Amino acid sequence: MPSVAVGDKRYELSEVLASDRLDALFSDAWTGSRVWNASIFLSKQLLRLHDERQFITTALQSVIELGSGCGLIGLVARDVGAAHVVVTDQAEIVDLLSANVAQNTTATSGTGNVRAAEFTWGSPTFRSLWIDNTPFDYILVSDCINPIYGVDSWRNLARSIRDLGSSTTVRWVCYLSYEERGDNAALADFHACSRDYLTHELVLQEGKIHLYRITQKDLREISSN
């Protein structure tokens, strides 16, 4: 069981799928049972962003993580003060996610709640994930733009980022980490397919890992296009 240090806390994260989920090893779901470098990178950046008042700036703010895998990022979000956190992935990964949440959430590790849920990018059921029928304040994504998933995956991811945060009252922010692979054509297509409704700002790059700040385009700008 890997032990990952983020700030002054250490997270114990299982990467082992239940025996009845081993079929995931022969599909793209296997990537969810690993703690990837981009996940650790984003987790550490959340601490910095929180200190700079760019992440979890007030009480009662909510967070959703897409493609959570082992759940590290969502757990860190809870520990820096998020009131509600939903960690999501494919059905094959949800049991692993739930186990890691139970292992790492104690009475001394924050007061917010974390729950694991199945969610398929692009699904019209996104509203069922909202807290009290309210869009999320923050959307977190790590290393989910990967050529092995196919073009539909990151295009659906872009739509889900838009849908989960879409609001005329909540000014949401998405932080997305990405590790370069090959010619970065997947990342370029992600930007291109969502540029009509999302803004993408590169805020940090360390080696092959990028951190983007993604927000909703001004509704007036969208309607004029």
XYZ file of N, CA and C in Angstrom:
675
model
N 0.853 -1.194 0.000
C 0.000 0.000 0.000
C 0.888 1.242 0.000
N 0.882 2.023 -1.088
C 1.725 3.221 -1.140
C 1.347 4.224 -0.054
N 2.366 4.885 0.471
C 2.175 5.952 1.446
C 2.688 7.233 0.812
N 1.812 8.233 0.687
C 2.148 9.465 -0.026
C 2.076 10.633 0.942
N 3.170 11.389 1.047
C 3.207 12.558 1.919
C 2.812 13.801 1.135
N 1.859 14.546 1.664
C 1.450 15.834 1.097
C 1.395 16.816 2.255
N 2.287 17.799 2.250
C 2.386 18.699 3.384
C 2.820 17.927 4.614
N 2.126 18.118 5.722
C 2.493 17.427 6.957
C 1.653 16.181 7.200
N 0.946 15.730 6.176
C 0.101 14.543 6.328
C 0.540 13.449 5.372
N 0.368 12.215 5.818
C 0.693 11.057 4.987
C -0.593 10.276 4.703
N -0.768 9.910 3.445
C -1.967 9.195 3.010
C -1.603 7.759 2.638
N -2.362 6.819 3.183
C -2.174 5.401 2.876
C -3.197 5.021 1.809
N -2.705 4.654 0.632
C -3.593 4.466 -0.518
C -3.416 3.080 -1.129
N -4.469 2.300 -1.104
C -4.437 1.002 -1.767
C -4.518 1.200 -3.276
N -3.760 0.394 -4.005
C -3.849 0.371 -5.464
C -4.391 -0.972 -5.955
N -4.914 -1.781 -5.038
C -5.316 -3.149 -5.350
C -6.815 -3.209 -5.586
N -7.200 -3.629 -6.771
C -8.616 -3.809 -7.094
C -9.146 -5.098 -6.468
N -10.411 -5.101 -6.096
C -11.048 -6.316 -5.597
C -11.016 -7.391 -6.678
N -11.029 -8.658 -6.253
C -10.883 -9.759 -7.207
C -11.959 -9.749 -8.282
N -13.171 -9.298 -7.924
C -14.238 -9.284 -8.927
C -14.158 -8.083 -9.847
N -13.119 -7.242 -9.659
C -12.925 -6.086 -10.531
C -11.652 -6.217 -11.361
N -11.039 -7.386 -11.363
C -9.771 -7.546 -12.060
C -9.904 -7.437 -13.565
N -11.147 -7.530 -14.081
C -11.334 -7.325 -15.514
C -10.913 -5.928 -15.921
N -10.901 -5.002 -14.962
C -10.490 -3.625 -15.260
C -9.036 -3.553 -15.688
N -8.234 -4.549 -15.273
C -6.829 -4.548 -15.665
C -6.666 -4.728 -17.166
N -7.700 -5.209 -17.823
C -7.631 -5.448 -19.261
C -8.414 -4.398 -20.042
N -8.717 -3.284 -19.379
C -9.367 -2.148 -20.023
C -8.641 -0.897 -19.574
N -9.104 0.285 -20.037
C -8.425 1.507 -19.619
C -8.695 1.851 -18.157
N -9.560 1.107 -17.470
C -9.829 1.374 -16.056
C -8.629 1.065 -15.175
N -7.669 0.262 -15.660
C -6.520 -0.070 -14.830
C -5.752 1.171 -14.404
N -5.825 2.242 -15.192
C -5.077 3.450 -14.841
C -5.595 4.073 -13.560
N -6.826 3.747 -13.174
C -7.386 4.288 -11.945
C -6.830 3.651 -10.693
N -6.105 2.543 -10.822
C -5.572 1.864 -9.650
C -4.088 2.163 -9.450
N -3.682 3.345 -9.839
C -2.303 3.799 -9.645
C -2.305 5.217 -9.091
N -1.292 5.528 -8.259
C -1.083 6.909 -7.824
C -0.057 7.511 -8.782
N -0.500 8.388 -9.672
C 0.349 8.936 -10.719
C 1.044 10.217 -10.258
N 2.170 10.521 -10.911
C 2.947 11.709 -10.536
C 2.126 12.992 -10.620
N 1.284 13.099 -11.644
C 0.485 14.316 -11.805
C -0.521 14.478 -10.673
N -0.942 13.365 -10.084
C -1.861 13.414 -8.949
C -1.157 13.959 -7.707
N 0.043 13.482 -7.462
C 0.823 13.988 -6.323
C 1.148 15.461 -6.530
N 1.500 15.814 -7.753
C 1.810 17.212 -8.082
C 0.621 18.120 -7.789
N -0.569 17.758 -8.281
C -1.741 18.598 -8.059
C -2.087 18.665 -6.574
N -1.955 17.552 -5.876
C -2.250 17.548 -4.439
C -1.392 18.561 -3.699
N -0.115 18.603 -4.020
C 0.788 19.554 -3.360
C 0.483 20.983 -3.781
N 0.085 21.163 -5.030
C -0.260 22.512 -5.489
C -1.524 23.026 -4.805
N -2.435 22.130 -4.439
C -3.641 22.567 -3.735
C -3.296 23.231 -2.408
N -2.265 22.739 -1.737
C -1.838 23.373 -0.482
C -1.363 24.795 -0.744
N -0.560 24.961 -1.797
C -0.072 26.304 -2.145
C -1.229 27.209 -2.547
N -2.118 26.704 -3.377
C -3.252 27.512 -3.827
C -4.144 27.914 -2.651
N -4.295 27.012 -1.702
C -5.084 27.341 -0.510
C -4.411 28.457 0.289
N -3.103 28.352 0.458
C -2.364 29.393 1.188
C -2.471 30.743 0.486
N -2.561 30.711 -0.847
C -2.662 31.946 -1.631
C -4.117 32.373 -1.850
N -5.045 31.712 -1.165
C -6.478 32.020 -1.236
C -7.031 31.888 -2.664
N -6.579 30.828 -3.326
C -7.103 30.501 -4.650
C -7.801 29.144 -4.668
N -7.921 28.533 -3.486
C -8.592 27.240 -3.372
C -9.161 27.108 -1.963
N -10.447 26.808 -1.860
C -11.172 26.718 -0.584
C -10.948 28.003 0.205
N -11.624 29.044 -0.223
C -11.434 30.372 0.376
C -12.474 30.697 1.437
N -13.579 29.967 1.466
C -14.609 30.193 2.478
C -15.152 28.852 2.963
N -15.884 28.890 4.068
C -16.500 27.674 4.589
C -17.611 27.202 3.656
N -17.914 25.916 3.752
C -19.037 25.294 3.038
C -18.815 25.151 1.539
N -17.593 25.326 1.056
C -17.355 25.149 -0.379
C -17.255 23.665 -0.728
N -17.662 23.344 -1.962
C -17.737 21.951 -2.400
C -16.750 21.677 -3.524
N -16.334 20.410 -3.603
C -15.319 19.979 -4.569
C -15.757 18.664 -5.189
N -15.540 18.524 -6.486
C -15.669 17.225 -7.131
C -14.366 16.922 -7.848
N -13.924 15.673 -7.740
C -12.759 15.219 -8.492
C -13.229 14.231 -9.550
N -12.796 14.440 -10.776
C -13.132 13.553 -11.888
C -11.953 12.629 -12.167
N -12.248 11.361 -12.456
C -11.175 10.409 -12.702
C -10.276 10.269 -11.495
N -10.876 10.055 -10.326
C -10.142 10.153 -9.059
C -9.110 9.063 -8.854
N -9.312 7.880 -9.435
C -8.354 6.809 -9.221
C -8.322 6.386 -7.765
N -7.183 6.587 -7.116
C -7.029 6.202 -5.711
C -7.579 7.241 -4.744
N -7.939 8.419 -5.236
C -8.633 9.392 -4.396
C -7.774 10.378 -3.647
N -6.473 10.421 -3.933
C -5.570 11.289 -3.176
C -6.001 12.749 -3.211
N -6.304 13.273 -4.383
C -6.586 14.702 -4.527
C -7.837 15.098 -3.745
N -8.873 14.291 -3.828
C -10.085 14.588 -3.080
C -9.856 14.574 -1.583
N -9.019 13.657 -1.110
C -8.702 13.598 0.314
C -7.949 14.841 0.765
N -7.020 15.297 -0.049
C -6.283 16.521 0.279
C -7.234 17.711 0.301
N -8.162 17.764 -0.657
C -9.134 18.863 -0.692
C -9.940 18.915 0.600
N -10.341 17.768 1.090
C -11.070 17.723 2.350
C -10.213 18.252 3.493
N -8.953 17.855 3.516
C -8.101 18.208 4.641
C -7.690 19.674 4.662
N -7.801 20.363 3.522
C -7.513 21.805 3.546
C -8.767 22.627 3.804
N -9.927 21.942 3.955
C -11.094 22.684 4.396
C -12.357 22.578 3.583
N -12.376 21.769 2.514
C -13.615 21.623 1.742
C -14.698 20.993 2.613
N -15.899 21.538 2.537
C -17.002 21.016 3.346
C -17.587 19.737 2.760
N -17.636 19.672 1.436
C -18.196 18.510 0.744
C -17.276 18.140 -0.413
N -16.899 16.864 -0.482
C -16.042 16.376 -1.562
C -16.677 15.124 -2.152
N -16.774 15.088 -3.472
C -17.224 13.890 -4.176
C -16.077 13.425 -5.064
N -15.617 12.200 -4.840
C -14.563 11.624 -5.675
C -15.223 10.624 -6.617
N -14.908 10.705 -7.896
C -15.634 9.907 -8.888
C -14.691 9.151 -9.811
N -15.190 8.040 -10.329
C -14.455 7.271 -11.335
C -15.408 6.249 -11.940
N -14.855 5.383 -12.769
C -15.643 4.320 -13.374
C -16.117 3.334 -12.304
N -17.129 2.559 -12.644
C -17.723 1.630 -11.683
C -16.690 0.675 -11.093
N -15.732 0.237 -11.921
C -14.741 -0.737 -11.462
C -13.841 -0.187 -10.361
N -13.758 1.135 -10.258
C -12.816 1.767 -9.337
C -13.490 2.245 -8.054
N -14.812 2.321 -8.028
C -15.503 2.963 -6.897
C -15.237 2.251 -5.573
N -15.178 0.921 -5.564
C -14.900 0.210 -4.312
C -13.515 0.558 -3.778
N -12.537 0.638 -4.672
C -11.184 1.031 -4.275
C -11.186 2.446 -3.715
N -11.887 3.339 -4.389
C -12.011 4.718 -3.917
C -12.621 4.765 -2.521
N -13.705 4.047 -2.330
C -14.398 4.049 -1.039
C -13.493 3.537 0.074
N -12.719 2.494 -0.219
C -11.806 1.947 0.783
C -10.736 2.959 1.167
N -10.208 3.677 0.188
C -9.179 4.675 0.486
C -9.751 5.864 1.251
N -10.983 6.234 0.943
C -11.639 7.305 1.708
C -11.782 6.878 3.164
N -12.270 5.657 3.396
C -12.450 5.170 4.765
C -11.123 5.085 5.508
N -10.071 4.682 4.810
C -8.754 4.528 5.429
C -8.164 5.860 5.860
N -8.500 6.930 5.154
C -7.797 8.204 5.351
C -8.657 9.333 5.906
N -9.897 9.086 6.225
C -10.724 10.130 6.828
C -10.995 9.767 8.276
N -10.461 10.575 9.167
C -10.643 10.375 10.600
C -11.144 11.669 11.209
N -11.487 11.608 12.465
C -12.006 12.792 13.154
C -10.977 13.905 13.226
N -9.699 13.555 13.076
C -8.644 14.567 13.180
C -8.154 15.052 11.827
N -8.757 14.575 10.744
C -8.231 14.906 9.414
C -9.104 15.885 8.651
N -9.882 16.668 9.363
C -10.752 17.619 8.694
C -12.197 17.363 9.069
N -13.037 18.318 8.836
C -14.438 18.195 9.241
C -15.373 17.968 8.064
N -14.886 18.081 6.846
C -15.730 17.892 5.677
C -16.036 16.428 5.432
N -17.009 16.178 4.578
C -17.338 14.792 4.245
C -16.882 14.470 2.829
N -16.530 13.218 2.623
C -16.078 12.726 1.318
C -16.909 11.501 0.965
N -17.399 11.450 -0.258
C -18.079 10.238 -0.712
C -17.598 9.872 -2.107
N -17.583 8.581 -2.372
C -17.176 8.069 -3.678
C -18.413 7.765 -4.509
N -18.343 8.067 -5.788
C -19.491 7.847 -6.668
C -19.017 7.473 -8.060
N -19.829 6.687 -8.737
C -19.567 6.368 -10.143
C -20.006 7.542 -11.008
N -19.164 7.900 -11.966
C -19.570 8.923 -12.927
C -18.822 8.715 -14.227
N -19.564 8.705 -15.314
C -18.997 8.582 -16.656
C -18.979 9.956 -17.300
N -17.833 10.381 -17.782
C -17.719 11.707 -18.396
C -18.708 11.843 -19.543
N -19.360 12.980 -19.592
C -20.352 13.229 -20.620
C -21.749 12.785 -20.251
N -21.894 12.127 -19.106
C -23.200 11.614 -18.699
C -24.167 12.748 -18.373
N -25.438 12.606 -18.763
C -26.442 13.628 -18.434
C -26.892 13.573 -16.981
N -26.363 12.622 -16.209
C -26.780 12.469 -14.807
C -25.955 13.327 -13.856
N -25.207 14.280 -14.380
C -24.271 15.039 -13.538
C -24.950 15.762 -12.377
N -26.190 16.172 -12.541
C -26.875 16.914 -11.465
C -27.056 16.072 -10.206
N -27.067 14.754 -10.349
C -27.221 13.888 -9.175
C -26.013 13.969 -8.251
N -24.902 14.493 -8.752
C -23.693 14.634 -7.945
C -23.642 15.954 -7.190
N -24.426 16.935 -7.613
C -24.406 18.246 -6.966
C -24.795 18.130 -5.494
N -24.292 19.056 -4.696
C -24.632 19.122 -3.284
C -25.801 20.089 -3.111
N -26.913 19.601 -2.567
C -28.111 20.435 -2.377
C -28.516 21.143 -3.671
N -28.403 20.403 -4.779
C -28.803 20.917 -6.098
C -28.032 22.167 -6.512
N -26.814 22.291 -6.001
C -25.971 23.453 -6.305
C -24.691 22.994 -6.988
N -24.281 23.622 -8.092
C -23.039 23.246 -8.766
C -21.831 23.365 -7.837
N -20.767 22.675 -8.182
C -19.563 22.652 -7.355
C -18.785 23.958 -7.464
N -18.090 24.280 -6.377
C -17.205 25.450 -6.381
C -15.889 25.143 -7.086
N -15.405 23.913 -6.919
C -14.123 23.525 -7.516
C -14.252 22.153 -8.167
N -13.613 22.022 -9.314
C -13.538 20.758 -10.039
C -12.058 20.425 -10.191
N -11.666 19.229 -9.797
C -10.266 18.824 -9.828
C -10.094 17.641 -10.776
N -9.068 17.729 -11.600
C -8.819 16.696 -12.615
C -7.318 16.470 -12.702
N -6.897 15.225 -12.674
C -5.468 14.928 -12.746
C -5.188 13.828 -13.753
N -4.352 14.151 -14.735
C -3.823 13.159 -15.675
C -4.919 12.352 -16.363
N -6.002 13.021 -16.728
C -7.129 12.345 -17.371
C -7.161 12.545 -18.882
N -6.229 13.329 -19.405
C -6.158 13.538 -20.855
C -5.008 12.689 -21.371
N -5.348 11.524 -21.878
C -4.337 10.535 -22.230
C -4.747 9.869 -23.543
N -3.838 9.770 -24.506
C -4.188 9.175 -25.806
C -4.785 7.781 -25.710
N -4.443 7.019 -24.674
C -4.950 5.645 -24.602
C -6.460 5.610 -24.373
N -7.038 6.714 -23.890
C -8.473 6.733 -23.624
C -9.300 7.012 -24.874
N -8.689 7.613 -25.883
C -9.418 7.942 -27.100
C -10.001 9.340 -27.073
N -10.237 9.892 -28.246
C -10.629 11.293 -28.378
C -11.954 11.600 -27.691
N -12.891 10.670 -27.704
C -14.190 10.942 -27.075
C -14.055 11.168 -25.575
N -13.050 10.549 -24.961
C -12.928 10.643 -23.501
C -12.663 12.068 -23.057
N -11.654 12.730 -23.653
C -11.356 14.083 -23.177
C -12.367 15.112 -23.677
N -13.034 14.819 -24.783
C -14.107 15.728 -25.210
C -15.299 15.630 -24.255
N -15.610 14.426 -23.811
C -16.655 14.269 -22.801
C -16.221 14.854 -21.459
N -14.937 14.742 -21.150
C -14.417 15.361 -19.928
C -14.650 16.863 -19.949
N -14.348 17.499 -21.065
C -14.554 18.947 -21.188
C -16.021 19.306 -20.970
N -16.921 18.524 -21.558
C -18.354 18.796 -21.386
C -18.777 18.632 -19.928
N -18.210 17.634 -19.264
C -18.570 17.418 -17.862
C -18.038 18.527 -16.967
N -16.859 19.038 -17.255
C -16.346 20.185 -16.500
C -17.315 21.352 -16.635
N -17.741 21.603 -17.861
C -18.714 22.682 -18.097
C -20.017 22.422 -17.347
N -20.541 21.202 -17.455
C -21.848 20.895 -16.875
C -21.823 20.929 -15.349
N -20.794 20.342 -14.755
C -20.745 20.231 -13.300
C -20.584 21.584 -12.620
N -19.945 22.517 -13.307
C -19.762 23.833 -12.710
C -20.735 24.868 -13.211
N -21.418 24.564 -14.307
C -22.242 25.564 -14.982
C -23.247 26.199 -14.039
N -23.148 27.519 -13.917
C -24.020 28.235 -12.994
C -23.976 29.718 -13.294
N -25.071 30.386 -13.007
C -25.090 31.848 -13.128
C -24.806 32.502 -11.785
N -24.670 31.681 -10.730
C -24.451 32.238 -9.393
C -23.132 31.802 -8.769
N -22.682 30.569 -9.051
C -21.440 30.057 -8.476
C -20.302 30.283 -9.464
N -19.259 30.981 -9.024
C -18.097 31.217 -9.884
C -17.085 30.109 -9.630
N -17.208 29.033 -10.370
C -16.402 27.852 -10.123
C -15.037 27.937 -10.801
N -14.118 27.097 -10.320
C -12.774 26.992 -10.891
C -12.423 25.514 -11.007
N -11.796 25.148 -12.110
C -11.261 23.797 -12.286
C -9.742 23.873 -12.315
N -9.095 23.038 -11.509
C -7.645 22.881 -11.587
C -7.362 21.518 -12.205
N -6.591 21.523 -13.274
C -6.321 20.308 -14.038
C -4.819 20.133 -14.196
N -4.307 18.986 -13.774
C -2.895 18.673 -14.001
C -2.785 17.691 -15.160
N -1.703 17.832 -15.893
C -1.521 17.054 -17.127
C -0.048 16.715 -17.272
N 0.249 15.457 -17.583
C 1.629 15.048 -17.840
C 1.819 14.803 -19.333
N 2.839 15.428 -19.898
C 3.098 15.309 -21.333
C 3.365 13.855 -21.720
N 2.738 13.457 -22.825
C 2.988 12.141 -23.409
C 2.946 12.296 -24.922
N 3.985 11.872 -25.595
C 4.005 11.969 -27.049
C 4.006 13.407 -27.517
N 3.162 13.693 -28.513
C 3.176 15.018 -29.143
C 2.145 15.982 -28.551
N 1.496 15.600 -27.468
C 0.500 16.453 -26.799
C -0.718 16.764 -27.676
N -0.965 15.926 -28.682
C -2.128 16.152 -29.545
C -3.434 16.050 -28.762
N -3.473 15.177 -27.765
C -4.692 15.028 -26.965
C -5.005 16.312 -26.211
N -3.987 16.915 -25.607
C -4.196 18.172 -24.882
C -4.641 19.274 -25.834
N -4.022 19.339 -27.003
C -4.397 20.362 -27.985
C -5.852 20.202 -28.403
N -6.290 18.962 -28.585
C -7.679 18.730 -28.979
C -8.632 19.073 -27.833
N -8.239 18.782 -26.602
C -9.057 19.144 -25.438
C -9.281 20.653 -25.399
N -8.213 21.417 -25.596
C -8.344 22.877 -25.627
C -9.250 23.318 -26.779
N -9.017 22.745 -27.964
C -9.757 23.176 -29.153
C -11.247 22.870 -29.041
N -11.586 21.702 -28.523
C -12.999 21.301 -28.499
C -13.798 22.075 -27.458
N -13.124 22.695 -26.490
C -13.846 23.376 -25.408
C -13.626 24.880 -25.382
N -12.919 25.405 -26.363
C -12.569 26.822 -26.301
C -13.783 27.744 -26.434
N -14.899 27.226 -26.948
C -16.093 28.062 -27.079
C -16.792 28.297 -25.740
N -16.519 27.439 -24.753
C -17.219 27.592 -23.470
C -16.315 27.541 -22.236
N -15.021 27.235 -22.411
C -14.091 27.221 -21.288
C -12.869 28.072 -21.593
N -12.303 28.680 -20.569
C -11.009 29.347 -20.700
C -9.958 28.462 -20.046
N -8.768 28.429 -20.639
C -7.689 27.588 -20.125
C -6.465 28.468 -19.879
N -5.973 28.463 -18.672
C -4.794 29.262 -18.327
C -3.720 28.347 -17.741
N -2.549 28.304 -18.378
C -1.426 27.551 -17.829
C -0.818 28.365 -16.690
N -0.899 27.852 -15.469
C -0.412 28.617 -14.320
C 0.932 28.123 -13.813
N 1.318 26.903 -14.184
C 2.597 26.370 -13.708
C 2.994 25.178 -14.561
N 4.297 25.057 -14.807
C 4.819 23.861 -15.452
C 6.109 23.463 -14.765
N 6.198 22.205 -14.373
C 7.412 21.648 -13.788
C 7.771 20.397 -14.575
N 8.828 20.496 -15.391
C 9.179 19.380 -16.246
C 8.065 19.078 -17.225
N 7.575 17.846 -17.221
C 6.521 17.442 -18.154
C 5.116 17.604 -17.585
N 5.007 18.114 -16.364
C 3.691 18.229 -15.739
C 3.217 19.673 -15.764
N 1.992 19.874 -16.241
C 1.393 21.203 -16.368
C 0.253 21.337 -15.359
N 0.015 22.564 -14.908
C -1.164 22.870 -14.106
C -1.966 23.952 -14.815
N -3.233 23.649 -15.109
C -4.126 24.600 -15.773
C -5.225 25.053 -14.819
N -5.598 26.303 -14.975
C -6.767 26.855 -14.299
C -7.839 27.052 -15.371
N -8.952 26.371 -15.214
C -10.019 26.382 -16.209
C -11.256 27.015 -15.589
N -11.870 27.911 -16.330
C -13.085 28.571 -15.855
C -14.108 28.635 -16.981
N -15.325 28.972 -16.602
C -16.397 29.135 -17.582
C -16.238 30.462 -18.299
N -16.391 30.447 -19.613
C -16.368 31.704 -20.352
C -17.541 32.574 -19.945
N -17.340 33.870 -20.016
C -18.419 34.799 -19.725
C -19.633 34.451 -20.583
N -20.801 34.338 -19.949
C -21.998 33.921 -20.681
C -22.330 34.861 -21.830
N -22.002 36.138 -21.679
C -22.252 37.088 -22.762
C -21.346 36.797 -23.943
N -20.119 36.358 -23.635
C -19.179 36.021 -24.705
C -19.638 34.774 -25.440
N -20.172 33.786 -24.682
C -20.656 32.565 -25.312
C -21.825 32.862 -26.245
N -22.764 33.677 -25.778
C -23.966 33.953 -26.566
C -23.678 34.758 -27.814
N -22.554 35.477 -27.833
C -22.222 36.294 -28.997
C -21.502 35.506 -30.070
N -21.038 34.291 -29.728
C -20.301 33.479 -30.707
C -21.255 32.767 -31.659
